[in-house]
XYZ file of C-alpha atoms in Angstrom:
446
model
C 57.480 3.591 6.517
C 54.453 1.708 4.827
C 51.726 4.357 3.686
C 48.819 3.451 2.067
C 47.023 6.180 0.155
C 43.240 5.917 -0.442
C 41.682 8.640 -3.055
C 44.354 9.474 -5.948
C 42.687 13.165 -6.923
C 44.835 16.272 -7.162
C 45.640 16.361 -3.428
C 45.882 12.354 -3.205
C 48.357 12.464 -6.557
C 50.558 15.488 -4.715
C 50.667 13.283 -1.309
C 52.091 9.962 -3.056
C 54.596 11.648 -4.930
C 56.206 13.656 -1.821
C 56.130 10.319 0.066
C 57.614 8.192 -2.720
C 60.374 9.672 -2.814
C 61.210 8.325 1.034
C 58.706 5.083 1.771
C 57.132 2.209 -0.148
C 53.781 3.450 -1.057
C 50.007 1.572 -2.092
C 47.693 3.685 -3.468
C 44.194 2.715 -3.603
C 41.572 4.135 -6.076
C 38.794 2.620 -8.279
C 39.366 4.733 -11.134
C 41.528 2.888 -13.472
C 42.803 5.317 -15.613
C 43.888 7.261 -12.787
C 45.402 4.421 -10.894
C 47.885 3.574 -14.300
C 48.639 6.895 -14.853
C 49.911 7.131 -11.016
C 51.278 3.920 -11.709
C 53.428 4.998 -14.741
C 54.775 7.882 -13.075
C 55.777 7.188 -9.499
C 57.718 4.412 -7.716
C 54.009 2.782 -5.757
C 51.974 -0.204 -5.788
C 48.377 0.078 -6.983
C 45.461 -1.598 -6.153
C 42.497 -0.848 -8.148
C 39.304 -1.380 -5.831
C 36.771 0.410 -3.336
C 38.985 1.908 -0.487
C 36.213 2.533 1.677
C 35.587 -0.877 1.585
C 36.034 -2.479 5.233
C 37.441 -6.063 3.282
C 39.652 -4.124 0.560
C 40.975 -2.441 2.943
C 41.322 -4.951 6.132
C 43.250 -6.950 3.212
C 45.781 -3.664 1.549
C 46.711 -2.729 5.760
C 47.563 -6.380 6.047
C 49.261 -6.956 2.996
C 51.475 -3.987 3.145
C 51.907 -4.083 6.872
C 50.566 -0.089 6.604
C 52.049 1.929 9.268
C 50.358 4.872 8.056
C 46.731 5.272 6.249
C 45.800 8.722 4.693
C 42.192 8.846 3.137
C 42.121 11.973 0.155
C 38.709 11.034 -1.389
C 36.878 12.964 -2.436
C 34.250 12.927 0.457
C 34.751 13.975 4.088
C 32.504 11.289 5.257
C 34.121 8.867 3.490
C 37.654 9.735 4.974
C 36.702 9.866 8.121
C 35.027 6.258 7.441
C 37.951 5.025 5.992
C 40.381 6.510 8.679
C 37.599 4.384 11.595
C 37.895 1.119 9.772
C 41.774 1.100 9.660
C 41.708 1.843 13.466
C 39.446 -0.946 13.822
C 41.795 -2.954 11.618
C 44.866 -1.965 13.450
C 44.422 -0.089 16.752
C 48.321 1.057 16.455
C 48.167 2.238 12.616
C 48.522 6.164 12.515
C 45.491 7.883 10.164
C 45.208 11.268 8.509
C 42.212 12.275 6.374
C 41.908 15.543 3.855
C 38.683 17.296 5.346
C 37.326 19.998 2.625
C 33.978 21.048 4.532
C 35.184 22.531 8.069
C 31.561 20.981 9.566
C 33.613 17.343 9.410
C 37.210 18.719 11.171
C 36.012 16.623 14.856
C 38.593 16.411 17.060
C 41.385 14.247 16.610
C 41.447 11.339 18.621
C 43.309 7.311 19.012
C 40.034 5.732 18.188
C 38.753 8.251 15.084
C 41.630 10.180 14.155
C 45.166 10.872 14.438
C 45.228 13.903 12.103
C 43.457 16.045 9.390
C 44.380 18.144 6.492
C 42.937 20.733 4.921
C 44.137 21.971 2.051
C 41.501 24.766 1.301
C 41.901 25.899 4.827
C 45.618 25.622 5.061
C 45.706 28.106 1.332
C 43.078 30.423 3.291
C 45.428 30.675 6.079
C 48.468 31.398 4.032
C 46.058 33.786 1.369
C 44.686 35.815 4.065
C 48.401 36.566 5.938
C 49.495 37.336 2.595
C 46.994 39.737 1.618
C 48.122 41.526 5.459
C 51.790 41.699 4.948
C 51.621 44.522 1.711
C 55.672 43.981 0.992
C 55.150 39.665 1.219
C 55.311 37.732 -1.838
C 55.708 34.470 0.672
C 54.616 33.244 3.932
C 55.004 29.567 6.252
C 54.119 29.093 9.350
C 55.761 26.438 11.693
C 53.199 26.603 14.462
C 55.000 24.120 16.638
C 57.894 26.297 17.118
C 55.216 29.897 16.977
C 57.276 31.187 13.886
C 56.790 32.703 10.571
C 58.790 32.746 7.785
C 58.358 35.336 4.983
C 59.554 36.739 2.149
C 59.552 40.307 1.342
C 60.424 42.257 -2.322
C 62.262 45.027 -2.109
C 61.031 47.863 -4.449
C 61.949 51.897 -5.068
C 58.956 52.535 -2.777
C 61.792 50.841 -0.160
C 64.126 53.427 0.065
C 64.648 53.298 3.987
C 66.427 49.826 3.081
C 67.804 50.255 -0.033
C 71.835 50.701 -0.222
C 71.664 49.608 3.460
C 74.155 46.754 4.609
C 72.306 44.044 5.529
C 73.834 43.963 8.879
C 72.811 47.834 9.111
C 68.710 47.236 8.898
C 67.185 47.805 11.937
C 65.166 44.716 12.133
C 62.466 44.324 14.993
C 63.255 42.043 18.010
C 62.718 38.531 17.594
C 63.839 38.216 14.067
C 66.065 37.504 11.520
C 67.658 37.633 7.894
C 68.019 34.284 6.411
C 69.041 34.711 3.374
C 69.216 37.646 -0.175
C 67.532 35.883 -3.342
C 69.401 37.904 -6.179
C 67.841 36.437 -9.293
C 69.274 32.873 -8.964
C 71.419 33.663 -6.445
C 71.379 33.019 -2.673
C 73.283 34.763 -0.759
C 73.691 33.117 2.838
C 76.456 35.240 3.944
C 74.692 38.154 3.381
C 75.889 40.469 6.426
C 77.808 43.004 3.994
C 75.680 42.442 1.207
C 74.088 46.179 0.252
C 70.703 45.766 -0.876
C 69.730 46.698 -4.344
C 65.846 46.761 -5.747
C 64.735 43.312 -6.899
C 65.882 41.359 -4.205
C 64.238 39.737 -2.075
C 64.562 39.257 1.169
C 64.041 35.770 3.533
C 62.954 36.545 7.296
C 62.001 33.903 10.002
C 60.813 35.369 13.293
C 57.852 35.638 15.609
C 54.216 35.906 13.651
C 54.377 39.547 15.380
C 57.971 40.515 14.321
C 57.166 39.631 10.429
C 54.550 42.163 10.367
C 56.993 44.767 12.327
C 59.610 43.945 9.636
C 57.029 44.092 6.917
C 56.201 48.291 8.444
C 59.488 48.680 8.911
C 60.142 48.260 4.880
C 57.762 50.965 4.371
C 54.341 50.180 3.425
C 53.010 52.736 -0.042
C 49.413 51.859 0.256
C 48.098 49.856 3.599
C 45.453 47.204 3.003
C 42.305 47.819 4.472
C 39.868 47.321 1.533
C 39.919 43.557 -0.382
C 38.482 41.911 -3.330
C 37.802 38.103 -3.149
C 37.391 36.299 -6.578
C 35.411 32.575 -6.226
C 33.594 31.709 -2.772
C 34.777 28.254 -2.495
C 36.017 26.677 1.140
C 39.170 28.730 0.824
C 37.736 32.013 -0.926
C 34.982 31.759 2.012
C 37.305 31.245 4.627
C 39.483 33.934 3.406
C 36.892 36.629 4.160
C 36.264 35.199 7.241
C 39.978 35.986 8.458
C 39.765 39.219 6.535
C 36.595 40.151 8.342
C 37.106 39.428 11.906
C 40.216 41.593 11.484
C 37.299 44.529 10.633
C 38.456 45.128 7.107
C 36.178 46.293 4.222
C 35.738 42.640 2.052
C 33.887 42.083 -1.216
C 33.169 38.664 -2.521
C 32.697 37.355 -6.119
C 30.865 34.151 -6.667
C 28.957 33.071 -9.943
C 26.862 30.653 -8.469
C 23.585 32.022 -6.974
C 22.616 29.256 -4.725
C 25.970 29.656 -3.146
C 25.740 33.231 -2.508
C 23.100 32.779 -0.232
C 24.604 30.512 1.583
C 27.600 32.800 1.763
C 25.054 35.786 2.762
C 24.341 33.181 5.554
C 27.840 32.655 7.277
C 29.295 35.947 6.588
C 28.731 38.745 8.865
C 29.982 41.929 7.025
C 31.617 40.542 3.603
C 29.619 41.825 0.600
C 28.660 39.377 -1.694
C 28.466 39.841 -5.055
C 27.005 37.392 -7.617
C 28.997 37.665 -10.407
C 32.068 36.555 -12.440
C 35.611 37.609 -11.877
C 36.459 37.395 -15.146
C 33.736 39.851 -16.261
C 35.558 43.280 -16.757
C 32.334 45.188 -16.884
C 31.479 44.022 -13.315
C 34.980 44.744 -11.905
C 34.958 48.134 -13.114
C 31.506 48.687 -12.193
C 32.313 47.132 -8.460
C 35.140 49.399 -8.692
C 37.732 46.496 -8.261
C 40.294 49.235 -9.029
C 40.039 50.498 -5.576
C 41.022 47.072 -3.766
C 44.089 47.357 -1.546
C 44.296 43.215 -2.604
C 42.625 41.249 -4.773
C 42.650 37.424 -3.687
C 41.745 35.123 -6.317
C 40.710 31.947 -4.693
C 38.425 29.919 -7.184
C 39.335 26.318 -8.172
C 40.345 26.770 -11.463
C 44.182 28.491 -12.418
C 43.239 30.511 -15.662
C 40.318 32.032 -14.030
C 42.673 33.149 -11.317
C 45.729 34.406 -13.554
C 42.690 36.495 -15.727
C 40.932 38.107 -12.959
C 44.169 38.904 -11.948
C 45.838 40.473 -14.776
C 42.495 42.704 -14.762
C 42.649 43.629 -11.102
C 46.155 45.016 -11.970
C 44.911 46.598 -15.340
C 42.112 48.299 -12.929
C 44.911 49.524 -10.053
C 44.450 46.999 -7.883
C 47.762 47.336 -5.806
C 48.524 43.809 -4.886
C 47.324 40.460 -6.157
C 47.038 37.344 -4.056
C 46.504 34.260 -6.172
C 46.114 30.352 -5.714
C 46.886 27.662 -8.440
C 46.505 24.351 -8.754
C 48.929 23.234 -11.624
C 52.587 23.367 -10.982
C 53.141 23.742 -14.480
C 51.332 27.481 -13.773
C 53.532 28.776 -11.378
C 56.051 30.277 -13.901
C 53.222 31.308 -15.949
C 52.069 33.631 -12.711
C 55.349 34.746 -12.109
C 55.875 35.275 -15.712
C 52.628 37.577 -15.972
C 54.243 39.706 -13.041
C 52.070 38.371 -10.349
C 54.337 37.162 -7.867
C 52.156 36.618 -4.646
C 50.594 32.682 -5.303
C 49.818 30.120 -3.573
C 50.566 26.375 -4.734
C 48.077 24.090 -4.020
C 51.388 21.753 -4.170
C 53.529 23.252 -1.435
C 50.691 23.548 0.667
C 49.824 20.021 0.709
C 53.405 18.777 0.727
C 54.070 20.967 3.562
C 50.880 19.971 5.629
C 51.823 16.115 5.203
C 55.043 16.921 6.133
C 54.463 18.779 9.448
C 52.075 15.765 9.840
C 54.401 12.893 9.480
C 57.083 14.112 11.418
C 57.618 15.155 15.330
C 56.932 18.648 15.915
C 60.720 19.358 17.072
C 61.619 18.644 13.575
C 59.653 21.317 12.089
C 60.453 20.633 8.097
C 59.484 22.884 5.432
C 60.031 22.481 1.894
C 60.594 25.874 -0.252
C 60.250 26.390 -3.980
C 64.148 24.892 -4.744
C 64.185 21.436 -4.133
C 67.298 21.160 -1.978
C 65.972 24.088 0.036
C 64.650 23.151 3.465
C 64.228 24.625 6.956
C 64.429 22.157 9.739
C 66.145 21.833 13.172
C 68.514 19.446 15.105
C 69.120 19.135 18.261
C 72.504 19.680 19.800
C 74.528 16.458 21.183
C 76.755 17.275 24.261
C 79.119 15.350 23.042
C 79.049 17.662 19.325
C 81.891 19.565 18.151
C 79.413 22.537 18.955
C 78.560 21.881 22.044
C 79.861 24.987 24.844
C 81.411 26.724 21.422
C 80.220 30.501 20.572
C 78.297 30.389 16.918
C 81.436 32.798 15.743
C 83.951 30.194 16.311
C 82.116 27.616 14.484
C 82.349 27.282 10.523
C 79.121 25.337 9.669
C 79.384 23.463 6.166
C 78.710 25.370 3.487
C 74.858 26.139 2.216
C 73.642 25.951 6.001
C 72.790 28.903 7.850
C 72.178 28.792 12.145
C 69.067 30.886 11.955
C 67.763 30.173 15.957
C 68.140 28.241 19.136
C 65.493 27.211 20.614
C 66.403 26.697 24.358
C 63.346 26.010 27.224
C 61.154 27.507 24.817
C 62.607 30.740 24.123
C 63.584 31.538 20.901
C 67.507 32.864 20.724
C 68.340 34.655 17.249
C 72.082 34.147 17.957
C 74.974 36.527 17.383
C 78.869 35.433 16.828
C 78.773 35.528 21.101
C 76.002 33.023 21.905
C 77.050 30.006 22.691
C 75.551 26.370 21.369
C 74.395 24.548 24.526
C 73.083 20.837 25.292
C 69.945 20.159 23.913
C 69.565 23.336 22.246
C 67.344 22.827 18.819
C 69.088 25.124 16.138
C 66.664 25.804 13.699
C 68.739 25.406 10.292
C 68.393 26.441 6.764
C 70.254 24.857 4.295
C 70.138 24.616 0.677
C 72.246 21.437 -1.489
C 74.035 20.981 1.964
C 76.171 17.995 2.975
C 74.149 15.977 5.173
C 77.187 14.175 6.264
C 78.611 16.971 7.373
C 76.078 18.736 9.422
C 75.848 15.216 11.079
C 79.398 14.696 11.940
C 79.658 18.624 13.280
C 76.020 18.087 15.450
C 77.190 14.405 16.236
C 73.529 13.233 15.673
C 71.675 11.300 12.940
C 69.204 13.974 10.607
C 66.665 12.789 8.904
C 65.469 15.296 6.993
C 63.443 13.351 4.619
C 59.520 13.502 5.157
């Protein structure tokens, strides 16, 4: 496809180089230092003007015969401008905008609209699910197909589970096991596997059975009371979801001004005005006492600090977003596991975007790691065959069927049928494979 990209900021930047790698791709930005950086790094074509200009852009759609225009300015106005002119331009072309403010999310429509993105509300989402599920250190959700898919440490406070076969866990209904991360190890075949403390542990199911699965673990301390650091679009947001589920929620937010306005569209979250880097305030706000602390504000090192003092205070968990790739071993490395990338969170919001909802592709932290599903041919070598009696290639694990909506978590008895969608996860697969054993074309590129 031809995608234009208007707006090269952090979320513009993380857009063009997920799509780069699969379609020829213009950026458009009128910073020019920017623009060569971009230019220097990724496989695009640059054009250094005003993208909300209506004759810039009539002339980049034309010129690149744009299937696809996504505005990431700065501005919500101006993407939504921007996303109106290119329909005017070209009725057919598809648009998505970045929205930051939820006051500009209209509804999507041919004539405004085809889709929006937002990243601070996406994070919130994922933040606020995370700070619910105590024994999480991940969380997607594929709403097209109404599944989660999470994944779960196992610690000594686990001793239900630990030693257990994996086979032998008595999982809720409507889930399953994908696969046992055992430092770098994945273990996909992981039926006999015992587990041991340090593992962790890959589930895909219903929203409902991850949280059974999650109790079912054994949960040491239940999180009722939370700490947000930074009351930004997602730290505001966050408390929203955190208070209509009538839990206890403290905000932090240095700015005055926008502690009013908080004061304003929260009902029960206490605000506090206030940095969360300030150790005399935590301790005096008893940040010790939070169940979670969520550290939401724009900038990584005030996140990693807060949160290395929440856990210094007894804080029990620690939720944390960051911007910079580069900082996600730094988290990890400081022993604070549960983050939130503003990079997989975009690249998975584009993706779900770009592609047909049957597809349902989701990019984890490995590279060659992806969930996605495929529909079954009659004609396929699986076709009529129980799941036992077929050897998929190896790194690919049959996680569900989805047949007439219902969700089938198979067993060695179930039996492939036409135009079944097995939900796959693979990881460094052979595509050719897979294709020859489905007998179907998969595109599992964005």
């Amino acid at each position: 496809m031809n995608i234009i990209v208007v707006g090269i900021g952090n979320v513009g930047y993380i857009v063009t180089e997920v799509l780069s790698q699969y379609h020829d791709v213009m950026i458009i930005d009128n910073d020019k230092v920017t623009v060569e950086k971009v230019k220097s790094l990724l496989n695009v074509s640059v054009l250094y003007e005003d993208g909300s200009n209506p004759k810039v852009l009539r002339s980049a759609i034309e010129r690149h015969h744009a299937d696809i225009v996504i505005s990431t300015t700065a501005r919500d106005d101006e993407n939504l401008l921007i996303s109106m002119l290119s329909k005017m331009i070209k009725p057919e072309i598809k648009t998505i905008v970045r929205i930051r403010n939820p006051d500009f999310a209209i509804e999507p429509s041919p004539q405004t609209v085809d889709q929006i993105i937002s990243p601070e509300i996406m994070m919130a989402n994922k933040m606020a699910e995370l700070a619910f599920l105590e024994n999480a250190v991940d969380y997607e959700s594929i709403e097209a197909m109404d599944l989660g898919l999470a994944l779960f440490e196992v610690t000594d406070d686990h001793k239900d589970i630990i030693g257990k076969m994996s086979i032998d866990i008595q999982k809720p209904k409507d889930c399953t096991i994908v696969a046992i991360y055992r430092g770098d190890e994945i273990i996909m075949e992981h039926e006999m596997t015992a587990i041991h403390v340090g593992d962790m542990i890959r589930v895909l199911g219903s929203p409902e059975s991850i949280h059974a699965f999650n109790d079912m673990m054994g949960v040491k301390r239940p999180a009722n009371e939370f700490l947000i650091i930074g009351g930004g679009v997602a730290g505001s947001q966050t408390a929203r979801l955190l208070e209509s589920r009538k839990r206890y929620v403290k905000l932090f937010e240095s700015d005055r001004k926008r502690c009013t306005e908080l004061a304003k569209e929260l009902t029960s979250t206490v605000i506090v005005n206030g940095s969360g880097v300030d150790p005399y305030l935590l301790k005096s706000e008893n940040a010790g006492r939070a169940d979670v602390i969520i550290a939401s504000t724009d900038v990584d090192e005030t996140n990693l600090l807060s949160g290395l003092m929440g856990k210094k205070l007894g804080a029990y968990k620690i939720v944390s977003r960051y911007s910079m790739v580069e900082y996600e071993d730094i988290f990890e490395y400081t022993g604070i596991k549960t983050i939130v990338g503003n990079y997989r969170v975009v690249a998975n919001g584009v993706t779900k975007t770009l592609i047909s909802n049957d597809k349902a592709i989701l990019k984890m932290k490995n590279p060659d790691e992806l969930f996605f599903t495929v529909t079954v041919n009659p004609r396929s070598a699986v076709c009529n065959e129980h799941t036992g009696d077929i050897k998929l290639p190896k790194g690919c694990r049959l996680t569900c069927l989805i047949r007439n909506n219902d969700k089938i978590y198979p067993d060695m008895y179930t039996k492939f049928q036409a135009n079944d969608r097995a939900v796959l996860y693979t990881y460094n697969v052979n595509k050719n494979k897979l294709e020859k054993m489905f007998g179907t074309s998969i595109d599992i590129d964005v």
